[in-house]
mmCIF file of C-alpha atoms and ligand atoms in Angstrom:
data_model
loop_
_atom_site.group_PDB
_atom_site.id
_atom_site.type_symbol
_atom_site.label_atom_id
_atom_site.label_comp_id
_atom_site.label_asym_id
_atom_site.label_seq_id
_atom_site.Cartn_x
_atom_site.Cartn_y
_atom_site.Cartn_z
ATOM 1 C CA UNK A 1 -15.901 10.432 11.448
ATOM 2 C CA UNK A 2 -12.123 10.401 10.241
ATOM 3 C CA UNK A 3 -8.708 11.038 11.701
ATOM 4 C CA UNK A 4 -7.640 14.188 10.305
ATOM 5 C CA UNK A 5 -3.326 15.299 9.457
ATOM 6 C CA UNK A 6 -3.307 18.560 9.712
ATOM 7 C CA UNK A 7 0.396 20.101 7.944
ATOM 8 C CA UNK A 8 1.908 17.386 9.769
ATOM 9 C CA UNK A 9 5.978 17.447 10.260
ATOM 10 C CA UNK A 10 8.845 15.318 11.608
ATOM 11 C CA UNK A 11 12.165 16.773 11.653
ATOM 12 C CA UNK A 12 15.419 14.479 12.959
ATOM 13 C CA UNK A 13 17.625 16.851 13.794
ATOM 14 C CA UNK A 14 18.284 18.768 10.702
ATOM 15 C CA UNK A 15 16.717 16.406 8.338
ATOM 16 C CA UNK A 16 12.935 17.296 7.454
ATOM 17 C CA UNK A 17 11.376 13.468 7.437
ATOM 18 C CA UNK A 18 7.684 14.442 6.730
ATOM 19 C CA UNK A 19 7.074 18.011 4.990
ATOM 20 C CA UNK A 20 3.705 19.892 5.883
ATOM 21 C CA UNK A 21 1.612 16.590 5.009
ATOM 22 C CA UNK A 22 -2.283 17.162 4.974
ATOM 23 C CA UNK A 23 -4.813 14.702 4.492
ATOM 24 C CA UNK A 24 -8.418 13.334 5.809
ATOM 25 C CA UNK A 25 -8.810 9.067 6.357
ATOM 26 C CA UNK A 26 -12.400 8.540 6.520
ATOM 27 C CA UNK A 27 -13.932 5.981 9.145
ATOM 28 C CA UNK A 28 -13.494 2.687 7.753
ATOM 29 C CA UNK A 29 -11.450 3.701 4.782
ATOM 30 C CA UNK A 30 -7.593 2.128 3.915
ATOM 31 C CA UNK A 31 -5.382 4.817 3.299
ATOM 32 C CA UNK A 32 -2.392 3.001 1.523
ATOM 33 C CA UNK A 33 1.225 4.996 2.000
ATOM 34 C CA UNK A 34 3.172 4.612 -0.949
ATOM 35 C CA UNK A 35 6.857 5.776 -2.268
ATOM 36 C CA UNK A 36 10.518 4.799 -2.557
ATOM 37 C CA UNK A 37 12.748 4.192 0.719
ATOM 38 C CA UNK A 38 13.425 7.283 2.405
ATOM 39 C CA UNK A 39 10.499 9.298 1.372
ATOM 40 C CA UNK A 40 9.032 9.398 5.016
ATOM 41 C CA UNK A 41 6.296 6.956 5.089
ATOM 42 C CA UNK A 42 7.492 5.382 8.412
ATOM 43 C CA UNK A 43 8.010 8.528 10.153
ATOM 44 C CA UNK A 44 4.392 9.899 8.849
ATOM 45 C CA UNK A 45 3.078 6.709 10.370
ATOM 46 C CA UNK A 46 5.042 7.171 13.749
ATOM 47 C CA UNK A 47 3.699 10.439 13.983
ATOM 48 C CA UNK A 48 0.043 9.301 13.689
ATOM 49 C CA UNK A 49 1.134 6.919 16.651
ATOM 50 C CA UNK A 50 3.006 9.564 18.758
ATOM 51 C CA UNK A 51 5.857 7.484 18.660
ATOM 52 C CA UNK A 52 8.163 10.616 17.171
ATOM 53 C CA UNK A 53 7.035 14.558 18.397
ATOM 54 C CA UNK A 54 5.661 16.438 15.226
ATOM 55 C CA UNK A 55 7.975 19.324 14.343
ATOM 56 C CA UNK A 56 4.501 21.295 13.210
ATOM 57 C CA UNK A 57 1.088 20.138 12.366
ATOM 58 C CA UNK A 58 -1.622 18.105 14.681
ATOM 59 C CA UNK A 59 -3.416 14.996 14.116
ATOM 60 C CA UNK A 60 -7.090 14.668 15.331
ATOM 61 C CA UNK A 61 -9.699 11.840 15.359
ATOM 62 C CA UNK A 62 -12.507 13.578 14.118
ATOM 63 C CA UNK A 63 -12.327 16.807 15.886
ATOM 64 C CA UNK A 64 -10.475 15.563 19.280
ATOM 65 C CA UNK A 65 -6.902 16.277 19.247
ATOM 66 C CA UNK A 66 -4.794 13.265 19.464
ATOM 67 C CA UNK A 67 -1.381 15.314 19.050
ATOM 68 C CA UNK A 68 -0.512 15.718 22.944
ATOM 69 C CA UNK A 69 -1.665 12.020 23.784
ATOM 70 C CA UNK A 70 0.457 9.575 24.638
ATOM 71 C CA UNK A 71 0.393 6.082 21.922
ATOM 72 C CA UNK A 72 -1.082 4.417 24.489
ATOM 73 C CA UNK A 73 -4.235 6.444 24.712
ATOM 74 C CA UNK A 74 -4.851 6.915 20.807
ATOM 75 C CA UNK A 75 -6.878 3.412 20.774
ATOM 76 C CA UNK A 76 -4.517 1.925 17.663
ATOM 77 C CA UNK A 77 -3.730 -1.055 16.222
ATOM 78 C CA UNK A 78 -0.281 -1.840 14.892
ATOM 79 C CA UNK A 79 1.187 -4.847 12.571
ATOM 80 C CA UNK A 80 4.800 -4.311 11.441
ATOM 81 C CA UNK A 81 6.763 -6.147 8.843
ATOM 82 C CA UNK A 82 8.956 -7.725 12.469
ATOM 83 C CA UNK A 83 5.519 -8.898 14.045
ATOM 84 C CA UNK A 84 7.244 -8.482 17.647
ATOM 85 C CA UNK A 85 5.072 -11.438 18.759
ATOM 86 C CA UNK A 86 6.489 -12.934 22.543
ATOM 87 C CA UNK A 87 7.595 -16.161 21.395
ATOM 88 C CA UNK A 88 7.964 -17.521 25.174
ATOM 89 C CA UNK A 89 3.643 -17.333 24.970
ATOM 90 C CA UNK A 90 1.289 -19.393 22.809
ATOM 91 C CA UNK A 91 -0.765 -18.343 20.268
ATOM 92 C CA UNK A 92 -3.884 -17.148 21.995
ATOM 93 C CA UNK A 93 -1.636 -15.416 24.841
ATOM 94 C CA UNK A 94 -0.323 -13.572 21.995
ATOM 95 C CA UNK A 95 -3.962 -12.564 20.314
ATOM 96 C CA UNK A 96 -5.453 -11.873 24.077
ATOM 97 C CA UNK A 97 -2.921 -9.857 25.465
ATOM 98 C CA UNK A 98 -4.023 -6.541 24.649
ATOM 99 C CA UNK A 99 -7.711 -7.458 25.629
ATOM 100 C CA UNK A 100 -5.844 -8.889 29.215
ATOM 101 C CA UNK A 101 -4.450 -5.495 29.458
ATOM 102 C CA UNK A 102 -7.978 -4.179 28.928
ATOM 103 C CA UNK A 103 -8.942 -6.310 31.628
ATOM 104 C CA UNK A 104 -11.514 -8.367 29.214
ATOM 105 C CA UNK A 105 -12.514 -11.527 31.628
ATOM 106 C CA UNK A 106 -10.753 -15.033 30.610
ATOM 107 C CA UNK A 107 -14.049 -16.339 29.514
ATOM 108 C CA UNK A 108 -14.720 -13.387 26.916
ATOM 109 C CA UNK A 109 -11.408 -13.208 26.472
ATOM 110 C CA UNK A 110 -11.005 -16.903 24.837
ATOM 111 C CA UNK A 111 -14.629 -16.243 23.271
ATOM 112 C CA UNK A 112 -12.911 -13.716 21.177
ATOM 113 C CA UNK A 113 -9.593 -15.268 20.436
ATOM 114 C CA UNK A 114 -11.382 -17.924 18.797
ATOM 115 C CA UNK A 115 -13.742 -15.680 16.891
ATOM 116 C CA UNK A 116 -10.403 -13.864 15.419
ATOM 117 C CA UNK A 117 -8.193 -17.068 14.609
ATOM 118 C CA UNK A 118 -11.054 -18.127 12.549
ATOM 119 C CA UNK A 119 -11.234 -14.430 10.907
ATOM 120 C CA UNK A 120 -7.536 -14.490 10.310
ATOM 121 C CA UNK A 121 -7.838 -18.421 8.845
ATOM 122 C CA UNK A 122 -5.562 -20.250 12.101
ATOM 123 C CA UNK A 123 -8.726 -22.311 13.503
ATOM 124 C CA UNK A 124 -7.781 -24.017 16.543
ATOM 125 C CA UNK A 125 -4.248 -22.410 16.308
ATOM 126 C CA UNK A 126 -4.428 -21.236 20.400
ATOM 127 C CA UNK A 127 -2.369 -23.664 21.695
ATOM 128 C CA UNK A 128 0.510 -23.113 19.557
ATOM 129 C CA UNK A 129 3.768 -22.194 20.025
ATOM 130 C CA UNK A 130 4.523 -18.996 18.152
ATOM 131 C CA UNK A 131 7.856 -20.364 17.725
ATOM 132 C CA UNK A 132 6.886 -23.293 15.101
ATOM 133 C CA UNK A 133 4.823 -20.868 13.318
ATOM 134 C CA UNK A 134 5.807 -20.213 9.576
ATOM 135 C CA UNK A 135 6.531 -16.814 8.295
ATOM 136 C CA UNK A 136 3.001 -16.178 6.652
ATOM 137 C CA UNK A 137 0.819 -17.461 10.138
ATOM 138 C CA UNK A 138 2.977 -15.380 12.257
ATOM 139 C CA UNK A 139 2.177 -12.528 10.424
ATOM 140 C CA UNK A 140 -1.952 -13.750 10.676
ATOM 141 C CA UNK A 141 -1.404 -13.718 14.631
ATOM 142 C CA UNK A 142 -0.277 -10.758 14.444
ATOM 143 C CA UNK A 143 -2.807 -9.227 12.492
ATOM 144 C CA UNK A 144 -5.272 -10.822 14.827
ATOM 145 C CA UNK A 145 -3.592 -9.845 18.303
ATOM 146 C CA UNK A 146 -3.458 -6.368 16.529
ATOM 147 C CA UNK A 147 -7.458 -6.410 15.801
ATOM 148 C CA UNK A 148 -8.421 -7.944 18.870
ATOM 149 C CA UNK A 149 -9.086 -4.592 21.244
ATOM 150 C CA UNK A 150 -10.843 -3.220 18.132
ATOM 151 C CA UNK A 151 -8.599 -0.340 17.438
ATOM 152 C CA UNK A 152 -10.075 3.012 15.613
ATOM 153 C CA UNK A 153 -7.283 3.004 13.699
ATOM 154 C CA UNK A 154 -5.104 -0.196 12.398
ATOM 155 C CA UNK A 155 -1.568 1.209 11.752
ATOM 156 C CA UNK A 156 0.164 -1.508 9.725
ATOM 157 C CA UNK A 157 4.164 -1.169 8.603
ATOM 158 C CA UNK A 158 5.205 -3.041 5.133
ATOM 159 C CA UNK A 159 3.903 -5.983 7.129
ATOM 160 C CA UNK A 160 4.184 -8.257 4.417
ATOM 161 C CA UNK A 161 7.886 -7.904 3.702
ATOM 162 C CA UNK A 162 9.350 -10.446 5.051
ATOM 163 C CA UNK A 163 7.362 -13.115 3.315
ATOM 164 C CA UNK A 164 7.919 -14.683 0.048
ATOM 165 C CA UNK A 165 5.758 -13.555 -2.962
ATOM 166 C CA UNK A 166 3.438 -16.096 -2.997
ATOM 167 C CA UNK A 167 2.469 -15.388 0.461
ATOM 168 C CA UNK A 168 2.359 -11.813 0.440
ATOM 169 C CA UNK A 169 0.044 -11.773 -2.653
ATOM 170 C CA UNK A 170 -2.318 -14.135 -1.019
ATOM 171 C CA UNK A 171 -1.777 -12.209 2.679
ATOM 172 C CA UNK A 172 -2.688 -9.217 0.801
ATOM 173 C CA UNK A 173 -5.406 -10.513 -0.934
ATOM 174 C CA UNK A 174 -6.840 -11.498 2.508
ATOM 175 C CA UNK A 175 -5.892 -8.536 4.426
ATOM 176 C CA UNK A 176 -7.406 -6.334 1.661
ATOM 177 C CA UNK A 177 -10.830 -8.869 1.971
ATOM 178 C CA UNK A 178 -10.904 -8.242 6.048
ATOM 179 C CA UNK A 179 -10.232 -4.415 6.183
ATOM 180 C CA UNK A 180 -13.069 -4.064 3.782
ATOM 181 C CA UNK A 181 -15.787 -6.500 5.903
ATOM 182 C CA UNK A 182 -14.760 -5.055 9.364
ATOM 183 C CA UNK A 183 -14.815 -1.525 7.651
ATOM 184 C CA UNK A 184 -11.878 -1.084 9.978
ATOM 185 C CA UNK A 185 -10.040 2.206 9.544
ATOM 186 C CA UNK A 186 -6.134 1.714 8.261
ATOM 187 C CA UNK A 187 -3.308 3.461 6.953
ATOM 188 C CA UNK A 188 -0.851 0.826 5.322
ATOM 189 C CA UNK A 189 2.485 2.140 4.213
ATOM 190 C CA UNK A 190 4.377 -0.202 1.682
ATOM 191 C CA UNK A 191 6.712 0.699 -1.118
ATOM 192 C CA UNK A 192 5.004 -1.771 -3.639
ATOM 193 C CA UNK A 193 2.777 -0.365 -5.435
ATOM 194 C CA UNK A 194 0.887 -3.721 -6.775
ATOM 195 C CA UNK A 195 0.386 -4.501 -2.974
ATOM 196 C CA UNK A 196 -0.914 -0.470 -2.395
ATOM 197 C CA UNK A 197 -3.368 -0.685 -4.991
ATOM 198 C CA UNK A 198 -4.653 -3.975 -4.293
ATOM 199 C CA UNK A 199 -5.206 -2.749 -0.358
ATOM 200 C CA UNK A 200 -6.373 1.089 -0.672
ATOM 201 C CA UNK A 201 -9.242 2.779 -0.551
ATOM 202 C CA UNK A 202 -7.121 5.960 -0.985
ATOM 203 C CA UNK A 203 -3.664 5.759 -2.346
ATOM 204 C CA UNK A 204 -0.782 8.719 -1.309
ATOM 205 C CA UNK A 205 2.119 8.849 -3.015
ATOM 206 C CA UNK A 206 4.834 10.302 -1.323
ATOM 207 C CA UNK A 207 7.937 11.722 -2.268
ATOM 208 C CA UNK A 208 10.789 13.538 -0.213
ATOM 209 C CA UNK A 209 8.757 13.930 2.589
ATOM 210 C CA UNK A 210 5.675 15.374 0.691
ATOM 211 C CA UNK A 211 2.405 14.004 -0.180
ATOM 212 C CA UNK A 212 2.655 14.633 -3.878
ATOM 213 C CA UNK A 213 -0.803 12.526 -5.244
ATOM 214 C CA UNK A 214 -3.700 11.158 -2.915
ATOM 215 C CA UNK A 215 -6.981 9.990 -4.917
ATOM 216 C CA UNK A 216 -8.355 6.211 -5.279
ATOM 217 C CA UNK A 217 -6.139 3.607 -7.017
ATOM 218 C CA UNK A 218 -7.561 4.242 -10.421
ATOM 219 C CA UNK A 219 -7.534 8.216 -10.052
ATOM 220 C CA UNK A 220 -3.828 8.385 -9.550
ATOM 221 C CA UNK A 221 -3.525 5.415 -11.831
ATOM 222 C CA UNK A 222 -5.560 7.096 -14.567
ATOM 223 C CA UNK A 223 -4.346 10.288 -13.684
ATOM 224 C CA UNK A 224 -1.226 10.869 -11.649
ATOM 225 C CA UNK A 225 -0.666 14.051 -12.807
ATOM 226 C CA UNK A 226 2.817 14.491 -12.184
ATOM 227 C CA UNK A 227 5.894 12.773 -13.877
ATOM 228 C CA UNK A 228 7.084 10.901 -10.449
ATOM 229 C CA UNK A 229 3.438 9.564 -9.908
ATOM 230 C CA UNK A 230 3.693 8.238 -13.399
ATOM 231 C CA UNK A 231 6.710 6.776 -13.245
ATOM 232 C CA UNK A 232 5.649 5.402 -9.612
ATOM 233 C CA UNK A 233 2.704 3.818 -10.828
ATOM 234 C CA UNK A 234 4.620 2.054 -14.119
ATOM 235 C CA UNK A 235 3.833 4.504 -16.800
ATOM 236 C CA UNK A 236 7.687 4.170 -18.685
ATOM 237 C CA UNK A 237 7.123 6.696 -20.878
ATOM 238 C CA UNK A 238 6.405 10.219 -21.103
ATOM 239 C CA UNK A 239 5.827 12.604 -24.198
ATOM 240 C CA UNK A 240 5.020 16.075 -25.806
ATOM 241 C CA UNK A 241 2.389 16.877 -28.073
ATOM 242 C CA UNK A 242 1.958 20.671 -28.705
ATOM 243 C CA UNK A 243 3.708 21.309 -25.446
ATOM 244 C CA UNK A 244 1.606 19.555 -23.429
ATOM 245 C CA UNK A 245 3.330 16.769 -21.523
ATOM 246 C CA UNK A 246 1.846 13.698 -21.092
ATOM 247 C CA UNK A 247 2.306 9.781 -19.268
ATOM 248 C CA UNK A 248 1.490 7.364 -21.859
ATOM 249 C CA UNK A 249 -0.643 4.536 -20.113
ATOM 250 C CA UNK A 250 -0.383 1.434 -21.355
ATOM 251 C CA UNK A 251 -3.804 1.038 -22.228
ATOM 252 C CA UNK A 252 -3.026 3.949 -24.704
ATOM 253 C CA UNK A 253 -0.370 1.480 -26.601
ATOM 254 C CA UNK A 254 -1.859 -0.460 -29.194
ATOM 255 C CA UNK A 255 0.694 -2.950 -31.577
ATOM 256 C CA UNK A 256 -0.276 -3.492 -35.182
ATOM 257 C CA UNK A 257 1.344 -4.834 -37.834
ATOM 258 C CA UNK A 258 4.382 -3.061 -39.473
ATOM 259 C CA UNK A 259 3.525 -0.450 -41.734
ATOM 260 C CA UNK A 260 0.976 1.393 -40.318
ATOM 261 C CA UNK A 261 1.670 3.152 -36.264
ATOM 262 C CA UNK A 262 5.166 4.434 -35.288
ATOM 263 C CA UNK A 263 7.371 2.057 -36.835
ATOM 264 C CA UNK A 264 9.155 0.538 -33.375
ATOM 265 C CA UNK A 265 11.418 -2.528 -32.478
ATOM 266 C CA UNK A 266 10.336 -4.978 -30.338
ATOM 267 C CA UNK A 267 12.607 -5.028 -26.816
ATOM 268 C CA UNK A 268 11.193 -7.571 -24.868
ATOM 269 C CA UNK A 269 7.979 -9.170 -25.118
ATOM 270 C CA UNK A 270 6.697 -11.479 -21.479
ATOM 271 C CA UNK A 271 4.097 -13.858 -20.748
ATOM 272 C CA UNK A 272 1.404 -12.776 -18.163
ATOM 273 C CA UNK A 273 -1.871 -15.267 -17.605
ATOM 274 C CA UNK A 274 -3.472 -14.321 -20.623
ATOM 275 C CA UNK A 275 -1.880 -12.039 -22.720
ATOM 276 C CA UNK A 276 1.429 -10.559 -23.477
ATOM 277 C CA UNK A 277 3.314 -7.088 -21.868
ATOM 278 C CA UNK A 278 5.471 -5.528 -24.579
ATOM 279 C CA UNK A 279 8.228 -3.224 -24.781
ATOM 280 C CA UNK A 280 8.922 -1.660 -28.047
ATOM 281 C CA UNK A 281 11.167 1.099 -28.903
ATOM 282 C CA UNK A 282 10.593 3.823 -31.609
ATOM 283 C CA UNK A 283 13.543 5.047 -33.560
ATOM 284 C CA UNK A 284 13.770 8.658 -31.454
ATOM 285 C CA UNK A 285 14.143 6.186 -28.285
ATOM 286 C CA UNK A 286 10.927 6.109 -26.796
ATOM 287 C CA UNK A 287 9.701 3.319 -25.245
ATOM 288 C CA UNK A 288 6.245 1.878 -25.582
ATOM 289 C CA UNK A 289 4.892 -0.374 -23.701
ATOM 290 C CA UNK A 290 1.564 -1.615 -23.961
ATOM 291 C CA UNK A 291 -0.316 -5.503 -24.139
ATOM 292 C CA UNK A 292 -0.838 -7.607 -26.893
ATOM 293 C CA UNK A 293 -3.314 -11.042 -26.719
ATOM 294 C CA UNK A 294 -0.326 -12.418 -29.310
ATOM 295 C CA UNK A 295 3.389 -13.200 -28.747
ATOM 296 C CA UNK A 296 5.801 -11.083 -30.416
ATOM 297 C CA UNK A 297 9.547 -11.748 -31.503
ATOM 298 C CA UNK A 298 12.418 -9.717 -29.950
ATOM 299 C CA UNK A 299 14.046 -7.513 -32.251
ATOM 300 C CA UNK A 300 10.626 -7.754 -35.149
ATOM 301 C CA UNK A 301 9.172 -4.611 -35.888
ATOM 302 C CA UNK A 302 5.902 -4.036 -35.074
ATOM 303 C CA UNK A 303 3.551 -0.268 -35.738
ATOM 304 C CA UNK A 304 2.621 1.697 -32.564
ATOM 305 C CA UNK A 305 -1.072 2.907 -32.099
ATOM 306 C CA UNK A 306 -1.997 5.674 -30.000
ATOM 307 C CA UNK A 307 -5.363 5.886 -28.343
ATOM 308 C CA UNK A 308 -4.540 10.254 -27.224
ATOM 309 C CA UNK A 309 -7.509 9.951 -25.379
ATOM 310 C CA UNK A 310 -5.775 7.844 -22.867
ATOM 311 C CA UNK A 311 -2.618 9.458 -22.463
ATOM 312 C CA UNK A 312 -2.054 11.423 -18.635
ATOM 313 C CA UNK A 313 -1.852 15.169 -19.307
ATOM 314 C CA UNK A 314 1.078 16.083 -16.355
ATOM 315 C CA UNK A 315 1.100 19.272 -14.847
HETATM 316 P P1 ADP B 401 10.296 5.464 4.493
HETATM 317 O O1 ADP B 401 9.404 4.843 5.523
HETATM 318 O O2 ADP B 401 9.530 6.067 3.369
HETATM 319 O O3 ADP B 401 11.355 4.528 4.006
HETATM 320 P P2 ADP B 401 11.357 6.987 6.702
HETATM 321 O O4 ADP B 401 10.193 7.661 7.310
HETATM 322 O O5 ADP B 401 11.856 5.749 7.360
HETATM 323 O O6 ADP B 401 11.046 6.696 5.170
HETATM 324 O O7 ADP B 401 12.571 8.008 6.612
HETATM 325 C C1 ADP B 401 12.425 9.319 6.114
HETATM 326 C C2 ADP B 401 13.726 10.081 6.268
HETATM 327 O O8 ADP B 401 14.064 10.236 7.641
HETATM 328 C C3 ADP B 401 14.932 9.362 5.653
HETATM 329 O O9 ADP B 401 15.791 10.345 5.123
HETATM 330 C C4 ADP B 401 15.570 8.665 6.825
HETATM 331 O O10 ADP B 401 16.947 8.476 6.616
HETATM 332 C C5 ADP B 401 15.303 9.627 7.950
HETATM 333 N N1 ADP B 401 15.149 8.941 9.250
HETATM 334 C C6 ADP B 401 14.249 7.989 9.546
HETATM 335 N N2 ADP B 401 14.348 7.607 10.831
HETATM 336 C C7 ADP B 401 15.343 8.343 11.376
HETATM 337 C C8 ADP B 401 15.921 8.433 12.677
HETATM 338 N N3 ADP B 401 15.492 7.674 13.692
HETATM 339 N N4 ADP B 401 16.933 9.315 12.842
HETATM 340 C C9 ADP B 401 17.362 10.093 11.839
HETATM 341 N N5 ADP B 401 16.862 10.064 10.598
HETATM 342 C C10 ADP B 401 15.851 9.205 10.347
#
């Protein structure tokens, strides 16, 4: 089973929002939506809802055409980064309400509220008013009030945005942990890629409307194949050798000591857990970056080791 895009397009007005987009989620897969503001991630994602017409294109859950339904009848989820919760109910109002309008009884009803504030980590959270929630557990009820009908498909919005990093690493740690176990079907559109790659299953990158790279996280990591995936995913640099160009991983970028390598300066050098990122640059301006288990000064020079068997070939 899968939901199926099928040369999807929006168009607002004159302004082509999502270009001819194709691509397959399988059933209890994380599709992760990734590229810079404006590159039609939303509007892909309101499509899949039916919350904007498609200028072309159809979406189907495997095989049964979804495109003329109303959002209503698509059986979806959402979670957006403005969780929308109704702050005049409690806490388990809020997680029940869409099994209420499902016309669940009040005894199964509570039954499963309870199941999903454990799931979502809020034990005994029902009686709560969403209004003296923080940031990070309003975000949980949502997620739960968004599982609770079981959705086929869990549409979720940059829905960690508004919360600080801390939060969002460990929300996404969580959310990544709970998609997986309830092998619940989701497309997640973000523009950060750490969070995208920490989530996904499949990662598409998308760029003025078009889906330029979809594979898993390390494919398009190891791989991205074109310059604006590399430069998406972090790869800084990109080079020629015999007129081949290539993205030059950081796992590619060894640092030696002067005198051997391609002599390069050293332009910033930052602590990370256990080891080192560094930024040199080579006298022709390139920058390498790459790890090292050792501090190095600014400004030292330091040789530049290249593993070719790691660098991206681009198209
Ligand atoms: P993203 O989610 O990647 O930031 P969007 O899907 O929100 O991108 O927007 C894609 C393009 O469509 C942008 O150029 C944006 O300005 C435009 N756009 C989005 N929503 C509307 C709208 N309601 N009316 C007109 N243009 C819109």
């Amino acid at each position: 089973m899968s939901l199926e895009l099928r040369q999807v397009s929006v168009d607002y007005g004159s302004t082509r929002a999502v270009d001819s987009v194709s691509v397959t989620v399988e059933t209890g897969t994380v599709l992760a939506l990734v590229g810079p503001s404006g590159c039609g991630k939303s509007s892909l994602l309101r499509a899949i809802a039916g919350l904007v017409p498609l200028a072309g294109g159809a979406v189907a859950w495997d095989g049964d055409e979804l495109t003329a339904r109303p959002t209503e009848q698509r059986d979806l989820g959402f979670m957006f980064q403005d969780h929308a919760l109704f702050t005049h109910r409690n806490v388990a109002d809020n997680v029940g309400f869409g099994l209420r309008m499902r016309g669940v009884s009040a005894v199964e009803r509570k039954a499963r509220v309870q199941e999903l504030l454990a799931m979502v980590g809020l034990d005994g959270f029902e009686a709560r008013s969403v209004e003296d929630l923080s940031g990070g557990e309003a975000q949980r009820v949502a997620l739960a009030r968004a599982l609770a009908p079981k959705p086929r498909i869990l549409l979720l919005d940059e829905p960690l945005a508004s919360l600080d990093r801390a939060r969002r690493d460990e929300l996404n740690d969580e959310l990544a942990r709970l998609l997986r176990e309830l092998r619940q079907t989701a497309i997640y559109v973000t523009h950060d890629q750490d969070e995208a790659f920490a989530i996904a299953d499949q990662v598409g990158v998308m760029r003025a409307g078009k889906l330029v790279r979809i594979g898993t996280p390390a494919e398009v990591w190891n791989d991205p194949r074109n310059e604006f995936v590399a430069r998406f995913v972090g790869h800084e640099s990109i080079i020629e050798r015999g007129g081949q160009r290539f993205a030059v991983r950081d796992d590619a970028v060894q640092f030696v000591d002067q005198g051997s390598g391609i002599a390069a300066t050293v332009a910033t050098c930052r602590f990370q857990g256990d080891r080192y990122r560094i930024v040199a640059v080579d006298a022709t301006g390139v920058r390498w970056s790459g790890w090292s288990s050792r501090a190095l000064d600014v400004d030292a020079w330091v040789g530049v080791v290249l593993d070719e068997h790691r660098l991206a070939p681009l198209d």
